[in-house]
Structure formats: C-alpha cells, structure tokens
Coordinates of C-alpha atoms in Angstrom, one line a residue:
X1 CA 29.2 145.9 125.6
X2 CA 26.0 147.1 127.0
X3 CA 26.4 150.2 129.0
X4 CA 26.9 149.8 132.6
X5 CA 26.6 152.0 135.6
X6 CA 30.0 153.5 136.9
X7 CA 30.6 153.4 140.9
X8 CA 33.1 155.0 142.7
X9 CA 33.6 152.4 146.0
X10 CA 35.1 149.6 145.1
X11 CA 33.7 146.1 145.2
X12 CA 34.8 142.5 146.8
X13 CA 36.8 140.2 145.0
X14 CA 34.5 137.5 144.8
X15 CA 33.5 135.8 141.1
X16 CA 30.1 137.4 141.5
X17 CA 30.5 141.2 142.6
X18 CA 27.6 142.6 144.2
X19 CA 26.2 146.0 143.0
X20 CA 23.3 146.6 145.2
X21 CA 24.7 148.5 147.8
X22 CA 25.1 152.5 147.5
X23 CA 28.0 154.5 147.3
X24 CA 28.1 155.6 151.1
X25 CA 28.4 152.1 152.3
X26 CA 31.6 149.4 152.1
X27 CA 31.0 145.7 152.6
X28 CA 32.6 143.9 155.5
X29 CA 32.9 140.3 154.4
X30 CA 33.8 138.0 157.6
X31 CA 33.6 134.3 156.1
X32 CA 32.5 132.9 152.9
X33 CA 28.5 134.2 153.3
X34 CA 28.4 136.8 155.9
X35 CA 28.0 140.6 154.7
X36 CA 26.9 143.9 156.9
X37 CA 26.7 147.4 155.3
X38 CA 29.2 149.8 157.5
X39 CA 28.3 153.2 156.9
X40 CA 31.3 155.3 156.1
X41 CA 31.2 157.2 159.5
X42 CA 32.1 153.7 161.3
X43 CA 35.0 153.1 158.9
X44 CA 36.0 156.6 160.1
X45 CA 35.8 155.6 163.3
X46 CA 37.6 152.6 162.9
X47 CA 40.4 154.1 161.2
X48 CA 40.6 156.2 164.1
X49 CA 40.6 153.5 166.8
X50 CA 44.0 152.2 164.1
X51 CA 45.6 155.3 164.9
X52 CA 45.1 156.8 161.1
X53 CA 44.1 159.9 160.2
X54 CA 42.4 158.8 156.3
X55 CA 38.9 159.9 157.9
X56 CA 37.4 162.1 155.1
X57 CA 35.6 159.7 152.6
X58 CA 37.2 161.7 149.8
X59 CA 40.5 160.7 150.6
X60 CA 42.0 158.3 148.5
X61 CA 43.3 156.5 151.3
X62 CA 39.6 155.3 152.1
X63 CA 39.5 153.6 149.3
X64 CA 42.4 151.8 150.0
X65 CA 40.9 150.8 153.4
X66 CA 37.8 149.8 151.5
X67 CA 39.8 147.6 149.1
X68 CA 41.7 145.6 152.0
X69 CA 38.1 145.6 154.0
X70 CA 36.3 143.7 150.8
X71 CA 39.7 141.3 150.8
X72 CA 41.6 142.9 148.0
X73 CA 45.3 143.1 148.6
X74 CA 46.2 146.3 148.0
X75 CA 50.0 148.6 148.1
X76 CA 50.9 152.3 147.3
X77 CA 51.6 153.2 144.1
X78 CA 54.0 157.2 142.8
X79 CA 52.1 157.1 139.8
X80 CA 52.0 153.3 138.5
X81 CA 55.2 152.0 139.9
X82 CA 55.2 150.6 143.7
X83 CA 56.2 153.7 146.1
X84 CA 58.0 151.7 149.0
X85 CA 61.4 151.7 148.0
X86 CA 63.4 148.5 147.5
X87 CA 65.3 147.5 151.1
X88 CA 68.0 146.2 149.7
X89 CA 71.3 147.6 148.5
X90 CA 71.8 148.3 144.8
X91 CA 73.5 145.5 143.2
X92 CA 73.0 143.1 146.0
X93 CA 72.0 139.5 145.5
X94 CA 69.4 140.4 148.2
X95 CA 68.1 143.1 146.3
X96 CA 68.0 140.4 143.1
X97 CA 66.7 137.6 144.7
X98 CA 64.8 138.4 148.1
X99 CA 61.1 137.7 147.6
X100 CA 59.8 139.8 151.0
X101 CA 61.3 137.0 153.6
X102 CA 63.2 139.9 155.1
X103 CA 60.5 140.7 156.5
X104 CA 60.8 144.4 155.3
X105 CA 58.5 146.0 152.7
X106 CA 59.8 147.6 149.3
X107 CA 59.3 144.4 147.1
X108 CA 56.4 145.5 144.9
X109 CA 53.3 143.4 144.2
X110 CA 54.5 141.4 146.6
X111 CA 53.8 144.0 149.5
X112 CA 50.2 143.8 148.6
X113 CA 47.7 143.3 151.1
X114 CA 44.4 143.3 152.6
X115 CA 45.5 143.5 156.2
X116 CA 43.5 146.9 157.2
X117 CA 46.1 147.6 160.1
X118 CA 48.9 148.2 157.0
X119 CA 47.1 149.8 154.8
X120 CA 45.7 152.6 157.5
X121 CA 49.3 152.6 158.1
X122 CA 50.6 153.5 154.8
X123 CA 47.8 156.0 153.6
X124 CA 47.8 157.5 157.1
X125 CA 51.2 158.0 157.4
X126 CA 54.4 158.4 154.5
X127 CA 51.9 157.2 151.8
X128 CA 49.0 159.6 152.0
X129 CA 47.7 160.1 148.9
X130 CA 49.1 157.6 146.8
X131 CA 47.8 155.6 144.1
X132 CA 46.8 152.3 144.5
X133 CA 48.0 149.2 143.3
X134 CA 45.6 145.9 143.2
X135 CA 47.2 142.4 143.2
X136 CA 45.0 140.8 140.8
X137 CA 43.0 138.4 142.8
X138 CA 44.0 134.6 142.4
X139 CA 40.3 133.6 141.2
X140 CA 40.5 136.4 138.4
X141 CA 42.7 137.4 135.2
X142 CA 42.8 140.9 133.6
X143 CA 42.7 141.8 129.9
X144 CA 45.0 145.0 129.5
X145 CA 44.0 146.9 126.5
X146 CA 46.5 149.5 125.7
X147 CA 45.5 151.6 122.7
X148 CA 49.1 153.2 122.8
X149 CA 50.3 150.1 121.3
X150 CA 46.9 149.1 118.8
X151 CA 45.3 147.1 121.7
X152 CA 42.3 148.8 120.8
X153 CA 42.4 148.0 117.2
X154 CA 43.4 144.5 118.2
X155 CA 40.3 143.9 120.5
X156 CA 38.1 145.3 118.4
X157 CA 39.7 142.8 115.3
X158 CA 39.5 139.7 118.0
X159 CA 35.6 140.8 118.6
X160 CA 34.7 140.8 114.6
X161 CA 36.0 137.4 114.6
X162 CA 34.7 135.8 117.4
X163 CA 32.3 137.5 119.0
X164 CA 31.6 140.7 121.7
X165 CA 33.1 139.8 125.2
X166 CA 30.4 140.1 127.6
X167 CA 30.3 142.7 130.3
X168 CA 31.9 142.8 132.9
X169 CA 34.1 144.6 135.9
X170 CA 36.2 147.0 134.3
X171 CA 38.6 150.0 134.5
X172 CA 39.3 153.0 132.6
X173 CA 42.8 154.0 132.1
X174 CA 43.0 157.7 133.5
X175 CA 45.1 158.2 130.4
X176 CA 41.5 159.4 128.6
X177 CA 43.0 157.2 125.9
X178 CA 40.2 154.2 125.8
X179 CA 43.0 152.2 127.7
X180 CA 40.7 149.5 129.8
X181 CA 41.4 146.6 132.3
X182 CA 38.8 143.6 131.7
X183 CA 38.3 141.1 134.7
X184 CA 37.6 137.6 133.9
X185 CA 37.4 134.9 136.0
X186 CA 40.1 132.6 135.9
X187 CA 40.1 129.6 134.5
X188 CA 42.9 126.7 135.1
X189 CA 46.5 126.6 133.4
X190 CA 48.7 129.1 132.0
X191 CA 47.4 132.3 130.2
X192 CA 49.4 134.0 127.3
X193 CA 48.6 136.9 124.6
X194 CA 51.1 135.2 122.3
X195 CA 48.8 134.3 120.0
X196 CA 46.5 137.5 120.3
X197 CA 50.0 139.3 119.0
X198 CA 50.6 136.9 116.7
X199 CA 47.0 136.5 115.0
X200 CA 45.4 140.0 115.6
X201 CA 48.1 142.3 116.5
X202 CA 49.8 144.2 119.5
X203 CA 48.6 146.1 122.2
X204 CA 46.5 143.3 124.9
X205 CA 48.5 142.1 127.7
X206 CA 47.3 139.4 130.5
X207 CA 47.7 140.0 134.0
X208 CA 47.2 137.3 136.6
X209 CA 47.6 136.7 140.3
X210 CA 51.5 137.3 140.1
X211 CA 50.8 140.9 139.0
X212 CA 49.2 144.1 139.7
X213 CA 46.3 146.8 138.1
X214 CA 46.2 150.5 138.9
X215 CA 43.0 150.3 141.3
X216 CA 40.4 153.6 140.7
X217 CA 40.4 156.2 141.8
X218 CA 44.2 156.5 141.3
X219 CA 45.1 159.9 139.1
X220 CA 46.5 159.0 135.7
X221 CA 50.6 160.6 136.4
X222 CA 50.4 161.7 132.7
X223 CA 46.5 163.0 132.4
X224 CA 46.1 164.2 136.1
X225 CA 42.7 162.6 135.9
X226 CA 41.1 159.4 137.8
X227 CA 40.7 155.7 137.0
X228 CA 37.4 154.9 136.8
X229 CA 35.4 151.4 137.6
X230 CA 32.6 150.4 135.4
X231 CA 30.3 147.9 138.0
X232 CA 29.7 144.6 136.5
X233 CA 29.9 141.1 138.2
X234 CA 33.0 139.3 136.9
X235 CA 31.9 137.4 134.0
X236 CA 33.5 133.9 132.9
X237 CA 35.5 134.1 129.7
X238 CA 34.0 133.1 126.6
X239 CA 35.8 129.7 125.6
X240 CA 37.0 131.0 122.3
X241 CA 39.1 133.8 124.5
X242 CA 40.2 130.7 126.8
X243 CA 41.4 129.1 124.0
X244 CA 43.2 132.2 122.2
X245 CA 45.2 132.9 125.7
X246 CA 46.3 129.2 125.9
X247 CA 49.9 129.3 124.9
X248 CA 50.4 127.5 121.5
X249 CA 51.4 123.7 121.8
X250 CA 52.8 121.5 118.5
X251 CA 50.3 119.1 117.9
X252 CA 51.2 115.6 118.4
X253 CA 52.1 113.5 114.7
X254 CA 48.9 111.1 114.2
X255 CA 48.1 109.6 110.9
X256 CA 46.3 112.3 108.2
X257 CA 42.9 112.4 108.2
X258 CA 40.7 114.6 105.5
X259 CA 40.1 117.9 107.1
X260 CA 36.2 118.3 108.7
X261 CA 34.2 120.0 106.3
X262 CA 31.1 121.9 108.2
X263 CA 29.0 124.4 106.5
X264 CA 29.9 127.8 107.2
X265 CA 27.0 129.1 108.7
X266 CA 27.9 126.6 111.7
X267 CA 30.0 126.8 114.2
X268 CA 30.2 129.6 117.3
X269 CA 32.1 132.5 115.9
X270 CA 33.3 133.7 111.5
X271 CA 37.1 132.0 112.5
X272 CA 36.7 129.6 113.9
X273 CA 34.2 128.3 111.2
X274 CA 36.5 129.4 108.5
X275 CA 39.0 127.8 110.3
X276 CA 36.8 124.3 110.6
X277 CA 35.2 124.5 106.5
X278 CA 38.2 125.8 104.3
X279 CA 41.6 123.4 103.6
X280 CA 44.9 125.4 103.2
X281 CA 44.7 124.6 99.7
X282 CA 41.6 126.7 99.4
X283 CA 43.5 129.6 101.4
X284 CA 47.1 128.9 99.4
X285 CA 47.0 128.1 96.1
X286 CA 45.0 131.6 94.7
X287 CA 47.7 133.1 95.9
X288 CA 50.9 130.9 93.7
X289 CA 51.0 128.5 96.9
X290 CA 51.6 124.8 96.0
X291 CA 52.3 122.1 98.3
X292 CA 55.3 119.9 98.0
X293 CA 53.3 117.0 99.7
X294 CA 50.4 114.3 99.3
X295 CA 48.0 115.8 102.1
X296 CA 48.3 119.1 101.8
X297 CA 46.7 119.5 105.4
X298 CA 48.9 117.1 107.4
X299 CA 51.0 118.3 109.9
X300 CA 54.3 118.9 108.5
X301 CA 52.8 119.2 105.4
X302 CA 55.7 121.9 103.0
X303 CA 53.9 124.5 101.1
X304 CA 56.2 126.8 98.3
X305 CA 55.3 130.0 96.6
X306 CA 55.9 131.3 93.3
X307 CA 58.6 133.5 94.1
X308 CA 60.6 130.9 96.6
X309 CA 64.3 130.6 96.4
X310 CA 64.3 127.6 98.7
X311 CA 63.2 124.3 98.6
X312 CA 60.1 125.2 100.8
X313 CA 58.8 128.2 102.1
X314 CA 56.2 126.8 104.9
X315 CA 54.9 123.7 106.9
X316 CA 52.1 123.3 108.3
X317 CA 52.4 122.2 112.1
X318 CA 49.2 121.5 114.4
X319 CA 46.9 123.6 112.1
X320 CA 49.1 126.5 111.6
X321 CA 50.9 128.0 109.0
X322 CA 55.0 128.6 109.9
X323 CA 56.6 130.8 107.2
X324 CA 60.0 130.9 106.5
X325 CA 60.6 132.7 103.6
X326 CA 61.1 136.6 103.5
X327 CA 59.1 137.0 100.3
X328 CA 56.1 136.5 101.1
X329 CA 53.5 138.8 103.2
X330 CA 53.7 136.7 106.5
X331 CA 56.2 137.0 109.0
X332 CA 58.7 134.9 109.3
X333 CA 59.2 132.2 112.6
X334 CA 61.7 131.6 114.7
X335 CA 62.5 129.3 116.9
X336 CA 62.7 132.9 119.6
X337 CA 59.6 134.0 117.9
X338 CA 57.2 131.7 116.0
X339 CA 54.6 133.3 114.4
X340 CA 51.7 130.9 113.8
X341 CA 48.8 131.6 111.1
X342 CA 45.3 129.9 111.6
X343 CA 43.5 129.3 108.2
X344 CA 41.1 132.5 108.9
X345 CA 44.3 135.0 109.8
X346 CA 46.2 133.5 106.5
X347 CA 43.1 134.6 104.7
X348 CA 42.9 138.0 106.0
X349 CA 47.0 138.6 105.1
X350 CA 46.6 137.1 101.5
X351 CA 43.3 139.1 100.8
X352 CA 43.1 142.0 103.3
X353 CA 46.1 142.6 103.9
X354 CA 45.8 141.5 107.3
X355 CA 43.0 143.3 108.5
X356 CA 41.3 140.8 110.5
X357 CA 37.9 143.1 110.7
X358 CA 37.7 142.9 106.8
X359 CA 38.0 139.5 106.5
X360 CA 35.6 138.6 108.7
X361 CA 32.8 141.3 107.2
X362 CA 33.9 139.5 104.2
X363 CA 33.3 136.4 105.4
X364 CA 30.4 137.0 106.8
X365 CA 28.1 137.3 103.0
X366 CA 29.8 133.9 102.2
X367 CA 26.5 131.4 101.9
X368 CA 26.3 128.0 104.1
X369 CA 27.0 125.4 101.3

C-alpha cells in the first residue's frame, strides 16, 4: 500500500472517513449529514459540565470521549482484555449465560458504547487510563494480521496471488511486530479465514460487529509502546478477498461439463486464472496422480497416487481437492477439519512446496496461449 499519513484523533465510523480536519479538533456528528468542528477546549468543558475530570487532551481518556463523540462504541481495556470485572459469581449459570440484561456492566464487548456520559464516567473515575477497546462497527470488518502466528507471511502470499489490498483505515499493533488491523467495509453474509488458513497459511483472523479491536492510542502491555492509526477512508473489499472469507460450501451435483479454458493472461488476479485455464489433470498427473474416473474434473471425481495403499487417495468436490491419504504432501481432511486445495494452491504444494509467493512469480512468465 501507498503510504498514508498517520493521525492521532480518531475518526467516525462512517464507510467514508473524513481526514480533513486537524488534530486539535473532534467531529460531533448529530444525524446522518450534520458535522461541526469542537475545538478541544469545549470537549474539556463538556467533560467538565459531566462531572469528569479527563480534561488534558493528552489523556487517554480523551480519546475515548472522542471515540463515543464520532459514534464509536467504546469500553476499557487492562491491557487487551476488558477491565470491568464479570458481575456474576464464578461458576454461575448467570455468569455463563447473562448477555448484560442485568443491567450491570462486566460483560465485555458487550459493555461497549458510544454514550459520552459512560465513557467520561469510566476514564474519569476507576478506569483512568485504560486502554480502549472498539466494537467493530456493524457497517465494517477487520482483517487481523498477526505476524506472531505467519499472518504476515500469509498476507503477503494472498497479495502475490491476487493482488495488493488497497489502502485503507488501519492500526498498528503496539507490539512493533508489523501486527496490523485492516478495516473493510462490510459486505453481506458470514465472514470466515477458513480458507485463508487452509489455502495460504495461519496467522489472519476476521473480526466483525460481534467483536472488539484495541483502539490507538492504547500502550501495547508487552512493548509499553502505543497503537497507532494510519488515516485512510474505509475502502470496500476487493471481490477476490470477499470471496476467500466466504466460508466454503459443497457445490451442488450437476451433470459434468468440460472445464472453461481461458488464456492465462485473462482473468483478474495469477489464481484465480490458474484456477479458470489448468484441469487437475494438468496439476495431478506430473506428479504420479491418476484418476480412477471418466471426467477427471467432475465433482466427486477419485484421484490415486503412486504410492496409495487405498483404493483412492482424493475426490474432487466443488473445485477442490480433499486428500485423504497420509502419503502424500497435502494435508489430510476431516470431517472436523477439511482442508480444501484450489487448483493454483495444489500447484504451489506439488512444485513449491507450498510457497504460494513462488508459485505465483512462477506463474507469472507462463505465456497467454
């Protein structure tokens, strides 16, 4: 991505963020359309006139009233974890199954609000200087990279094969690690990173309305040092991400039909045109792959390798490639964990070992036939 400016006040949690106004000002949104700049001194004002004492601009607890002023629902955070302890007695089947209609805080995300009153009363009371925990807004999704756990190798794997991700609103894990948090808007349906894991690797998790993001500038607990925002409107998700989060569906039985040959240099991204040209014969049978079956791409299709001790080692099932043999270099499936190979990640295991960034440099001297 492009470099972008990094800003210290955070913005409102509209689809299209606004970075015009400076640094000494918050946005007061009343209504769908109606802004005014409020210069810090009246927010101090205001807080005063709350009864809170969160009146120097440096305090983190301004930024918490600036959150719940621009409608983001906000809730103190002891490092990561919520800081309002759980109401409820240990083992009790309140404590298990009370979602906040106690009426008493202590349930975690679900304590998040933009109600100003209860925020100035946290920071400006038993919760000054905490961190701060963000709901993530209903009209957004978050991509959690976590290098700690490859997500960084994974993204950048995911971004060789498809494409950059455009800019847009991000934090910077305090960590200093290169751990971000990417908002997207949000499109309909259920999000997953199933197939991220199971395609690319470990390490990106998705985070939507029913969870919550360490909001800047919250101190890392491990690092000592800040989250930071990097400005950017929140940008729509490239389809090809949309598609990757979608969790994976079997594919209705139809009648066969020859796979869709398209010349490779066609087609929006290196996989999914692999993906489109090349039959699983081409990816396969190089490799001591034969298939048991007259259309070797139809779904249930039963592929074998050379060194199989059963009658079958795969089947091909809406696309994808389900191994179940030990000996081979794919993972196995299971019905607890399938694992699900596209034509382009089958390639990369069989020829790169599984580096999906090889493959697709690889792929990309192949010639448009």
């Amino acid at each position: 991505m492009a470099a972008e400016q990094e800003r210290s006040r955070p913005a409102g949690n509209g689809a299209a963020i606004s970075n015009t106004h400076t640094d000494r000002s918050i946005v007061l949104q009343s209504g769908a359309d109606v802004r005014a700049d409020v210069d810090l001194a009246i927010e101090a004002r205001l807080l005063g006139e709350l009864g809170g004492n969160v009146l120097d601009a440096a305090d983190i607890g301004s930024y918490a009233v600036e959150y719940a002023v621009r409608n983001w629902r906000v809730f103190p955070l002891r490092g990561k974890l919520p800081a309002i302890g759980n109401p409820h007695p240990q083992g009790s089947v309140e404590r298990r199954e009370c979602k906040g209609e106690c009426g008493s805080h202590g349930h975690g995300v679900l304590d998040a609000t933009s109600d100003v009153r209860t925020v100035v009363s946290w920071w400006g009371g038993r919760y000054a200087g905490a961190n701060i925990g963000g709901r993530v807004p209903e009209s957004m999704f978050v991509l959690d990279v976590d290098p700690r756990h490859g997500g960084d190798e994974t993204i950048k794997a995911v971004q060789d094969a498809y494409g950059l991700l455009p800019p847009t609103l991000t934090t910077v894990s305090g960590r200093g690690d290169g751990g971000v948090h990417l908002f997207f808007r949000r499109p309909a349906g259920v999000l997953s990173p199933k197939r991220i894991a199971a395609d690319f690797g470990p390490g990106i998790d998705v985070k939507t309305s029913t969870g919550y993001v360490v909001l800047p500038p919250s101190i890392h607990p491990d690092s000592g040092k800040p989250y930071r925002r990097v400005e950017h409107p929140v940008a729509a998700p490239p389809h090809w991400l949309v598609a990757l989060l979608r969790p994976e569906q079997q594919a209705v039985p139809v009648t066969p039909s020859p796979p869709r040959r398209v010349a490779l240099g066609a087609g929006p991204s290196i996989a999914e045109r692999y993906n489109a040209a090349t039959g699983w014969a081409e990816v396969l049978e190089p490799h001591g792959w034969r298939c048991l079956d007259g259309d070797v791409d139809a779904d249930g299709a039963r592929w074998r390798h050379s060194a199989a001790t059963s009658p079958h080692s795969a089947t091909i099932r809406g696309g994808r490639l389900y191994v179940y043999s030990p000996n081979t270099p794919f993972d196995v499936t299971e019905s607890s964990d399938p694992h699900g190979y596209s034509r382009f990640h089958a390639y990369a295991v069989l020829n790169h070992g599984g580096d999906m960034s090889a493959a697709a440099r690889t792929l990309k001297g192949v010639k448009a036939a």
